[in-house]
Coordinates of C-alpha atoms and ligand atoms in Angstrom, one line a residue:
X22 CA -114.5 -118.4 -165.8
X23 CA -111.2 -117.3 -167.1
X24 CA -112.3 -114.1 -168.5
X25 CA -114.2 -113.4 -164.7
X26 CA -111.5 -113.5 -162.8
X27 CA -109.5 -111.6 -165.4
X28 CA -112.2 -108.8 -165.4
X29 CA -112.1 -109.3 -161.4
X30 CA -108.5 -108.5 -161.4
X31 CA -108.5 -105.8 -163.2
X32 CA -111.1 -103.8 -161.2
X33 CA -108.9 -104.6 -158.3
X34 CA -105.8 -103.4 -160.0
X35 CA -108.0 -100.4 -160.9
X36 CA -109.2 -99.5 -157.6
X37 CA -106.0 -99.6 -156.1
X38 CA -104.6 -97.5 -158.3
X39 CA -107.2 -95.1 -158.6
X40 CA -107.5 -94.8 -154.4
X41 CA -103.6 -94.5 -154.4
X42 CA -104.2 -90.7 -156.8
X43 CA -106.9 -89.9 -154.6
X44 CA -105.4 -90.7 -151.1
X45 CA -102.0 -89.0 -152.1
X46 CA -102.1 -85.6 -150.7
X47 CA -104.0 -84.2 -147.3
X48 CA -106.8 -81.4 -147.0
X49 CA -105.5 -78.4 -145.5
X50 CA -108.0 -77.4 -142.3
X51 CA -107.6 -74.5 -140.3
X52 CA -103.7 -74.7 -141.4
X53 CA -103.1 -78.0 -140.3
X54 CA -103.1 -81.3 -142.6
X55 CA -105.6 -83.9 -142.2
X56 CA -105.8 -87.0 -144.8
X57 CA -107.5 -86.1 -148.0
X58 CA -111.9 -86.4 -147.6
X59 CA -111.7 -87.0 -143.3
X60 CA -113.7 -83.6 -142.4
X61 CA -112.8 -82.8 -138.7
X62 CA -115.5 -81.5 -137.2
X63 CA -115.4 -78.6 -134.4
X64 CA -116.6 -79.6 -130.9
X65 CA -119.3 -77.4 -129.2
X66 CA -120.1 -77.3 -125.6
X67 CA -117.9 -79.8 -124.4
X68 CA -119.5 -82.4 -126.3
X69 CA -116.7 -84.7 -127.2
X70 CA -117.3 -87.7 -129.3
X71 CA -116.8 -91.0 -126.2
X72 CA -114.0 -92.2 -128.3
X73 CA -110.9 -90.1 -130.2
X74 CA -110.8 -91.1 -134.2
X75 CA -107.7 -89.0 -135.3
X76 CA -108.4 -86.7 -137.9
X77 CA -112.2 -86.5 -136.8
X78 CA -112.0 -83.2 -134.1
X79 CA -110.6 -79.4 -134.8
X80 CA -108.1 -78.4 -131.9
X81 CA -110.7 -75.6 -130.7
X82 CA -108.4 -71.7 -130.6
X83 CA -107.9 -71.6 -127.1
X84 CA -107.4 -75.5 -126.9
X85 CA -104.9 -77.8 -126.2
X86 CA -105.4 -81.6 -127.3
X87 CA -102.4 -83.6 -125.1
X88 CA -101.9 -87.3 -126.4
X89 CA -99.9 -89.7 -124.2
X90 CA -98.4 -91.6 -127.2
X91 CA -96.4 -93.5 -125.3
X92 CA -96.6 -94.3 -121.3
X93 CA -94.3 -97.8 -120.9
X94 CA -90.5 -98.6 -120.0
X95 CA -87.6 -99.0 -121.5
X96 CA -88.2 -102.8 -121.9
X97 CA -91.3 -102.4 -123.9
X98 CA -94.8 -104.1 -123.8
X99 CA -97.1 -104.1 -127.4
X100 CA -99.3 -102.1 -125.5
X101 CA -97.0 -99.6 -123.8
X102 CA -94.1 -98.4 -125.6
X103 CA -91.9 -96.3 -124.5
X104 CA -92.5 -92.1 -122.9
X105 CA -94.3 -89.7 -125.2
X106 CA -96.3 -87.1 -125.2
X107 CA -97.9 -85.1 -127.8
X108 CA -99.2 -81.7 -127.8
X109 CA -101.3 -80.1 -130.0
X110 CA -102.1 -76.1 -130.1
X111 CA -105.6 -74.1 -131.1
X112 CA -102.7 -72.4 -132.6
X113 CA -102.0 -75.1 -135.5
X114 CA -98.7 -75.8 -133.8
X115 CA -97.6 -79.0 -132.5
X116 CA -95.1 -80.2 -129.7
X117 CA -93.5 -83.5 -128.5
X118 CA -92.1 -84.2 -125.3
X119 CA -89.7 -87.2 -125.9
X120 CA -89.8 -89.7 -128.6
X121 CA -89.2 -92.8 -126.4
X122 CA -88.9 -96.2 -128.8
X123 CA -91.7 -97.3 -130.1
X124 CA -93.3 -93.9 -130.4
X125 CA -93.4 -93.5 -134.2
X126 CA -95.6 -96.8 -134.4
X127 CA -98.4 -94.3 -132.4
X128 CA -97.4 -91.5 -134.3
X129 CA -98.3 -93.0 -137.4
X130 CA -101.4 -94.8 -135.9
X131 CA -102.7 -91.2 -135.1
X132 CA -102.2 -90.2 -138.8
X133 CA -100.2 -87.0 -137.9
X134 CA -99.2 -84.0 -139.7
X135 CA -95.6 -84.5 -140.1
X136 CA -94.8 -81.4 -140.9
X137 CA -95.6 -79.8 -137.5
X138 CA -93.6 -82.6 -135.7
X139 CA -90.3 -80.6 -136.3
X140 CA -89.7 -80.4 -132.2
X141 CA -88.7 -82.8 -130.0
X142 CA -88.4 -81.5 -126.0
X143 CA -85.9 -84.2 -124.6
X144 CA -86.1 -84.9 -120.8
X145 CA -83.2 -87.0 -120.8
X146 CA -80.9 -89.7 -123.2
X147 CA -82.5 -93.3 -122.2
X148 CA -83.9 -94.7 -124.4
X149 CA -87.3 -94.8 -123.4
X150 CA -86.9 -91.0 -123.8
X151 CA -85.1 -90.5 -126.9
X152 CA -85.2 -94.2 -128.4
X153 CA -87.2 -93.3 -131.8
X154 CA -85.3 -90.1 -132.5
X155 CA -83.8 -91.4 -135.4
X156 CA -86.5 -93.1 -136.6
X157 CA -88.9 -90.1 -136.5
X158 CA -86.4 -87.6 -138.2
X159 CA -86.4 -90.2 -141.2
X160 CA -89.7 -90.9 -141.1
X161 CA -91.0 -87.6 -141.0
X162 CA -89.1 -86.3 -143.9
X163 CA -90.4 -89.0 -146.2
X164 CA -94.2 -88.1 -144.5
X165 CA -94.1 -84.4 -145.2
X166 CA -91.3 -82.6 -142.6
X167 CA -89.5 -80.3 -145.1
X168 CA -87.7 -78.4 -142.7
X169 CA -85.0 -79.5 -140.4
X170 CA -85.7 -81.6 -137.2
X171 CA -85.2 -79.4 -133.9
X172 CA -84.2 -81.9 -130.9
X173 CA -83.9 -79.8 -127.5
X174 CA -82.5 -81.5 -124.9
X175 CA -80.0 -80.8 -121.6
X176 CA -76.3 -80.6 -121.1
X177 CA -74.6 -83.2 -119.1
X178 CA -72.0 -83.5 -117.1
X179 CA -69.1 -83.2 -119.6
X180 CA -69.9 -82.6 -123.3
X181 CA -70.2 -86.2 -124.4
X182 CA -73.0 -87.1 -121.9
X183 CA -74.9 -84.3 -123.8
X184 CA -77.3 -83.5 -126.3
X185 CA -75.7 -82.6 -129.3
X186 CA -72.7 -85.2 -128.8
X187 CA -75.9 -87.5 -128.9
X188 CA -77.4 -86.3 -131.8
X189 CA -74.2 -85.9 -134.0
X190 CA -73.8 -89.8 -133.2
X191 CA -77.4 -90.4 -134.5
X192 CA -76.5 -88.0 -137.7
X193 CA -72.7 -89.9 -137.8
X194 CA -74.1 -93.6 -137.5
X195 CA -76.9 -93.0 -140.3
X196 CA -74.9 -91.4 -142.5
X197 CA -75.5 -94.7 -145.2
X198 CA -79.6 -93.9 -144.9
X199 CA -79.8 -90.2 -145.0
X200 CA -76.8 -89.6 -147.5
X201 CA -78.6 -92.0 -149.8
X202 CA -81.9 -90.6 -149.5
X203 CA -80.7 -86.9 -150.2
X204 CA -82.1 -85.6 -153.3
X205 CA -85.2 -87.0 -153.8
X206 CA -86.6 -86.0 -150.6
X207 CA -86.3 -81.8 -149.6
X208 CA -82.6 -81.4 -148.5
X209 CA -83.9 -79.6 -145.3
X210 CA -85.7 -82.3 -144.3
X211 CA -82.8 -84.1 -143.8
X212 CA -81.3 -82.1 -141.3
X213 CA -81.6 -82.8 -137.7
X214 CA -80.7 -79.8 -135.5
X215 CA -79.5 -80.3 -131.6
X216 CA -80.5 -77.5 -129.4
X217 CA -78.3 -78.4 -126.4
X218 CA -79.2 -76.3 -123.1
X219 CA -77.6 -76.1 -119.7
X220 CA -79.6 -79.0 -117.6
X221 CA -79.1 -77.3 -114.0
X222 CA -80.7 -74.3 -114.8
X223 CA -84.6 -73.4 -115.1
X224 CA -84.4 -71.5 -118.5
X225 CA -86.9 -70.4 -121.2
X226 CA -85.6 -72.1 -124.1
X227 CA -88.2 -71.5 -126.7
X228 CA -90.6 -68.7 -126.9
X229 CA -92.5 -68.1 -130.5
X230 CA -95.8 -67.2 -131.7
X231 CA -96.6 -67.1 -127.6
X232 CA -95.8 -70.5 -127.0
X233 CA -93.4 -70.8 -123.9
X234 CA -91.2 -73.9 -123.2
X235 CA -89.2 -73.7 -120.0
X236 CA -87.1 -76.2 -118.6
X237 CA -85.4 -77.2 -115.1
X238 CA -83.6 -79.3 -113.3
X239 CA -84.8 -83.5 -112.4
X240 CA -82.8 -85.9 -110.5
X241 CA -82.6 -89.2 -112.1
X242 CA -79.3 -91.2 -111.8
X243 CA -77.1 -88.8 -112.6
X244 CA -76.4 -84.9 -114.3
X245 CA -78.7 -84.3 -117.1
X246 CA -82.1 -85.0 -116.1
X247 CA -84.7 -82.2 -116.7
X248 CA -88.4 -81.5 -116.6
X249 CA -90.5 -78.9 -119.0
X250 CA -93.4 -76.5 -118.8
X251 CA -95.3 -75.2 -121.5
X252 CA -97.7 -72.4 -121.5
X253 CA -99.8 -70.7 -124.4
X254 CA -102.9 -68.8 -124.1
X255 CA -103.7 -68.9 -120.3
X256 CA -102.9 -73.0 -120.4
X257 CA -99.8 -74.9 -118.8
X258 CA -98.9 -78.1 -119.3
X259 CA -96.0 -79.7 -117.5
X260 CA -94.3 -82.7 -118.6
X261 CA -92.0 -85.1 -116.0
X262 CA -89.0 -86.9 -117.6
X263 CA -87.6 -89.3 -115.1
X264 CA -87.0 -88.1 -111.4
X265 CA -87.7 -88.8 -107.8
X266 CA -89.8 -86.1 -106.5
X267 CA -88.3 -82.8 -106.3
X268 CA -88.1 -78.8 -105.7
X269 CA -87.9 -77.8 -108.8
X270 CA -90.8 -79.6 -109.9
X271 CA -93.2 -78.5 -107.0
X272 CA -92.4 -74.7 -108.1
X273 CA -93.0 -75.0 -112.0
X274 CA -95.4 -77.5 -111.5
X275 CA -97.9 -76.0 -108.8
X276 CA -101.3 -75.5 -109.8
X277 CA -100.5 -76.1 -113.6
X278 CA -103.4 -77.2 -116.1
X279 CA -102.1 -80.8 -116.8
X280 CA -99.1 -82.1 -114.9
X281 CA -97.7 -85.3 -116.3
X282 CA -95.4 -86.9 -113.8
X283 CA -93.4 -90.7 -113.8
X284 CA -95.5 -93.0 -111.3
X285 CA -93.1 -95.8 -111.1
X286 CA -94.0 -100.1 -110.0
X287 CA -93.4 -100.6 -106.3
X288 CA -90.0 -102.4 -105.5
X289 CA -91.8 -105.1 -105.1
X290 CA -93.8 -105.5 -108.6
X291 CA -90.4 -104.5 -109.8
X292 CA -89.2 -107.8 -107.8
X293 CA -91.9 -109.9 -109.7
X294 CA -92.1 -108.5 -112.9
X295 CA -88.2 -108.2 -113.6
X296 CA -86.4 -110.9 -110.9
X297 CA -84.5 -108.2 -109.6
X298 CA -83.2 -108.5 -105.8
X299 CA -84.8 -105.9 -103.4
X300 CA -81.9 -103.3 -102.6
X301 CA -81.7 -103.3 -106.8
X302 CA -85.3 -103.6 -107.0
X303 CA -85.7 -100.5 -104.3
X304 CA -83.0 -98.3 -106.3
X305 CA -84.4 -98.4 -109.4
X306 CA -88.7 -97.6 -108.1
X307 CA -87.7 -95.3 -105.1
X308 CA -83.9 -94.0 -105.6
X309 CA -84.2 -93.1 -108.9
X310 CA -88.1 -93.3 -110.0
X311 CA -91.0 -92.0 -108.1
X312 CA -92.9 -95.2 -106.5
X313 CA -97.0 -94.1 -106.8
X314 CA -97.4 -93.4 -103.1
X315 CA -94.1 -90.4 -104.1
X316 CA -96.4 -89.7 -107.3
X317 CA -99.7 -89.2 -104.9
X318 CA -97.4 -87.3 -102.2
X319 CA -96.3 -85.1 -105.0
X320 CA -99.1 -83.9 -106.5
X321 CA -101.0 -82.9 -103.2
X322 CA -98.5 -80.8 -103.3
X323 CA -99.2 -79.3 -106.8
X324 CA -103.0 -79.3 -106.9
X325 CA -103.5 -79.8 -110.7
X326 CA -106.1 -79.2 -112.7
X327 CA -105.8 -82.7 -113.6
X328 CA -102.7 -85.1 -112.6
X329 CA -101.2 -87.5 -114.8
X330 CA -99.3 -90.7 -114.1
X331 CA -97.3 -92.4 -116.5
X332 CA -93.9 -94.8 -116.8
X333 CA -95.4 -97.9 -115.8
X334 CA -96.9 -101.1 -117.5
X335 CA -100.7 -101.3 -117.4
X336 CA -101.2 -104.3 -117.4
X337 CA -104.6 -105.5 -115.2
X338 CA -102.3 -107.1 -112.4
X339 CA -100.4 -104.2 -112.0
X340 CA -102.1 -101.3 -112.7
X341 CA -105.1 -101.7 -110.0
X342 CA -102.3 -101.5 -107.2
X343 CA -100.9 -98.8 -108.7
X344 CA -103.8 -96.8 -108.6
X345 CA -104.5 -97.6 -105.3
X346 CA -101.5 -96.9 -103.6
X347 CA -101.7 -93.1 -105.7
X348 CA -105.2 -92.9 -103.8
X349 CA -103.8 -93.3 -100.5
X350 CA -101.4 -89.7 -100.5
X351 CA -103.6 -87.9 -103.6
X352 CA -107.3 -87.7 -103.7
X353 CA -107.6 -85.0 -106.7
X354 CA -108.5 -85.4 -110.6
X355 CA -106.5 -88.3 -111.6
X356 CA -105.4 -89.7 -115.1
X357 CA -103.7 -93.2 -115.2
X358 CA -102.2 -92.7 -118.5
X359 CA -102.0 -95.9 -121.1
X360 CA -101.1 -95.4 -124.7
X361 CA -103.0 -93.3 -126.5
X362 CA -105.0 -91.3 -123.7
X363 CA -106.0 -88.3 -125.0
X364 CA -106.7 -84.7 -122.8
X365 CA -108.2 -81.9 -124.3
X366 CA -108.0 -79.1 -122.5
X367 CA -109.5 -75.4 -122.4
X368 CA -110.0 -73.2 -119.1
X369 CA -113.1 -74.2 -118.3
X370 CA -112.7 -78.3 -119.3
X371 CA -110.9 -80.9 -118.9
X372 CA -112.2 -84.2 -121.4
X373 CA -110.1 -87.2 -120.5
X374 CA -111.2 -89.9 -123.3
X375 CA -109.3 -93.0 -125.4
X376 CA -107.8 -92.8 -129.0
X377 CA -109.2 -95.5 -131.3
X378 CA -106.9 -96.0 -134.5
X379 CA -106.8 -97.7 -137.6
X380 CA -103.6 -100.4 -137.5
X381 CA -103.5 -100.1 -141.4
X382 CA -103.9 -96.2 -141.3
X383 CA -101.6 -94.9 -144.2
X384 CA -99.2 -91.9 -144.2
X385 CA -101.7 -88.7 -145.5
X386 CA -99.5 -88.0 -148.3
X387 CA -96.8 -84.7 -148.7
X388 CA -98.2 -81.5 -149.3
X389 CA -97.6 -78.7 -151.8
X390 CA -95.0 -77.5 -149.9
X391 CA -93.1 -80.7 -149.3
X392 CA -93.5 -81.5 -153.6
X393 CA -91.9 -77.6 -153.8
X394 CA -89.1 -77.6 -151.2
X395 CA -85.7 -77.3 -153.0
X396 CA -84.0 -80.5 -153.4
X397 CA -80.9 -81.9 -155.0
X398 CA -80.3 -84.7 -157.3
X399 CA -80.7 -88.1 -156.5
X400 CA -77.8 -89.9 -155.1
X401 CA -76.2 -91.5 -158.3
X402 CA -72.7 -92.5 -158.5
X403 CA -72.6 -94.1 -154.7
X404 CA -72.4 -97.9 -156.2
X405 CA -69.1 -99.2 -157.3
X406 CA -69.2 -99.8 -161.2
X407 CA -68.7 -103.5 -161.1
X408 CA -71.9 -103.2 -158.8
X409 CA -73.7 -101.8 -161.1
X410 CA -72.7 -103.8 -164.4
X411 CA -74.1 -106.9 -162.4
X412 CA -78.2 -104.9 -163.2
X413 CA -80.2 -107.5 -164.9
X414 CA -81.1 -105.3 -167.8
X415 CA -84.6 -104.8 -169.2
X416 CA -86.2 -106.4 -166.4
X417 CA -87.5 -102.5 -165.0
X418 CA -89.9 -101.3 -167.4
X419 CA -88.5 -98.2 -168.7
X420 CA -89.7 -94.1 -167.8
X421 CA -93.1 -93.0 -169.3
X422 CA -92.6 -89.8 -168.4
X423 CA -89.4 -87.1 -169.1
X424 CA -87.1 -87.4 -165.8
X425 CA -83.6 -85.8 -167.4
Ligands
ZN18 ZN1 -87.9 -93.6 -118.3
ZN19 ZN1 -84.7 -92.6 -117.5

């Protein structure tokens, strides 16, 4: 019996270690990485699979696969974390538009490339917006990222309020984690780069390999709101950070591809849900968010391909109304957006479907790239010496391999 469960034991032990060497780096298809043996398949004649298994489909050339990663509020539900959106090019290149908190849970869930999520398009500093900044610049650099994180974002109004204030605080307050990684991940990586741009004016503010990101103006508390608009290849996609309805977004916006827009509670779900008092309860959906019936209003204006409402919970006794109060000032192709809504998107089709993932999906493992990337040293000599002389020794096997 003894020797059974030994022998059982050890074919465990085995397996593990033998999937761990063959799980460890990703295939390379059509430039992008996918994890190691998943064979993404390309999709013909509009025939998408009902459900979206990451890792399954190709991004056809002249398409554009947009995942609503996240959808929720600052005050986050397990299923609605906070505003992201993810796009993916025919191209091989990928975009998101804000990293709200909770984001990276999704991101990982989706098994991404890492090493294409080096941009971040910032609509504004909440939370919900920006919340898993940090946690996506470490994350990605242990997951493959071996160039510097990009975070684009707008001015405010006075230097502090902006950007790259904001992200020298995130590089300033984990100083302990990144100086302590340095060295045995790529020291690129471990940069994160703020590209701070003037929030009142509509601007191009990136334009490579023919992928155009222009942002303007949104009114949302106070200085240092914006919107963005993406174009490639014939297709626009417009994404909504917070706002009420306004003039900048009806011009950038009108008869885009896929228009993403915040479709806010009513004041009074707000007065349900949160116990706020109505004048509060009326700023927050209708002063400073876009109720749905604004939503609807807004995008008869527009005439999208296909409209997208996001930035509420949808939860069964909320989300019905929601929709029906939309369907009272809009009547045109309609997404209610949840977590992990997925839009692919070519000139002639617009699938709307469901992600399915795996909640114990690993990391696909660094690439070639990544395992070259220059690197330093590893951080030695950052514990005191009376820290160290308290290592219990022998206890850690010792190196079977040269490391000096
Ligand atoms: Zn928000
Ligand atoms: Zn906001």
């Amino acid at each position: 019996m003894k020797n059974i469960l030994a022998t059982l034991l050890m074919a465990v032990a085995c397996a593990s270690l033998w999937s761990a060497t063959a799980l460890a780096k990703p295939d390379k298809v059509d430039g992008v990485n996918v994890p190691s043996g998943r064979v993404p398949q390309k999709i013909k004649d509009n025939k998408y699979p009902r459900t979206y298994f990451p890792g399954t489909e190709r991004v056809g050339k002249n398409e554009m696969r947009i995942t609503a990663v996240g959808t929720g509020m600052p005050n986050q539900s397990p299923s609605n974390v906070a505003a992201s959106f993810l796009v993916e090019l025919g191209n091989g290149e990928s975009f998101l538009f804000d990293v709200g908190t909770g984001a990276t849970d999704r991101l990982a869930g989706l098994e991404v490339d890492y090493a294409k999520l080096d941009k971040v398009f910032a609509s504004h500093l909440h939370t919900d917006h920006v919340g898993d900044v940090a946690a996506l610049w470490v994350a990605g650099w242990l997951n493959g990222r071996y160039t510097p994180l990009h975070v684009y974002g707008p001015s405010g109004s006075s230097p502090e309020l902006g950007t790259k204030v904001h992200i020298d605080h995130i590089r300033a307050a984990w100083a302990w984690d990144v100086t302590s990684r340095a060295g045995t991940l790529p020291n690129a990586g471990g940069e994160i780069v703020a590209h701070e741009f003037d929030f009142s004016k509509t601007a191009v503010i990136y334009d490579k390999n023919g992928v155009k990101v222009t942002t303007f103006p949104a009114i949302h508390i106070r200085d240092g709101s914006v919107s963005f608009r993406l174009d490639w290849n014939g297709l626009s996609f417009v994404f909504g950070g917070d706002s009420v309805p306004n003039k900048w977004f009806q011009k950038e916006a009108k008869g885009a591809d896929v228009v993403v827009h915040e479709c806010f509670f009513t004041p009074e779900q707000w007065m349900s849900i949160a116990g706020f008092p109505y004048k509060q309860a009326y700023w927050v959906t209708s002063q400073i968010h876009t109720p749905p019936e604004g939503f609807g209003k807004l995008m008869s204006m527009v005439k999208p391909r296909m409209a997208v409402a996001y930035h509420y919970w949808n939860h069964r006794d909320i989300e019905l109304e929601i929709f029906e109060k939309v369907r009272k000032t809009y009547d045109g192709p309609l997404t209610m957006a949840d977590d992990l809504t997925v839009l692919n998107v070519t000139k002639d089709h617009i699938e709307v479907r469901e992600v399915s993932f795996n909640h114990e999906a690993w990391p696909m493992g660094t690439s070639k790239e990544w395992d070259t990337a220059p690197r330093g040293e590893p951080a030695t000599g950052l514990s005191s010496d009376w820290l160290i002389k308290g290592k219990l020794k022998g206890l850690n096997p010792p190196p079977t391999q040269p490391i000096d």
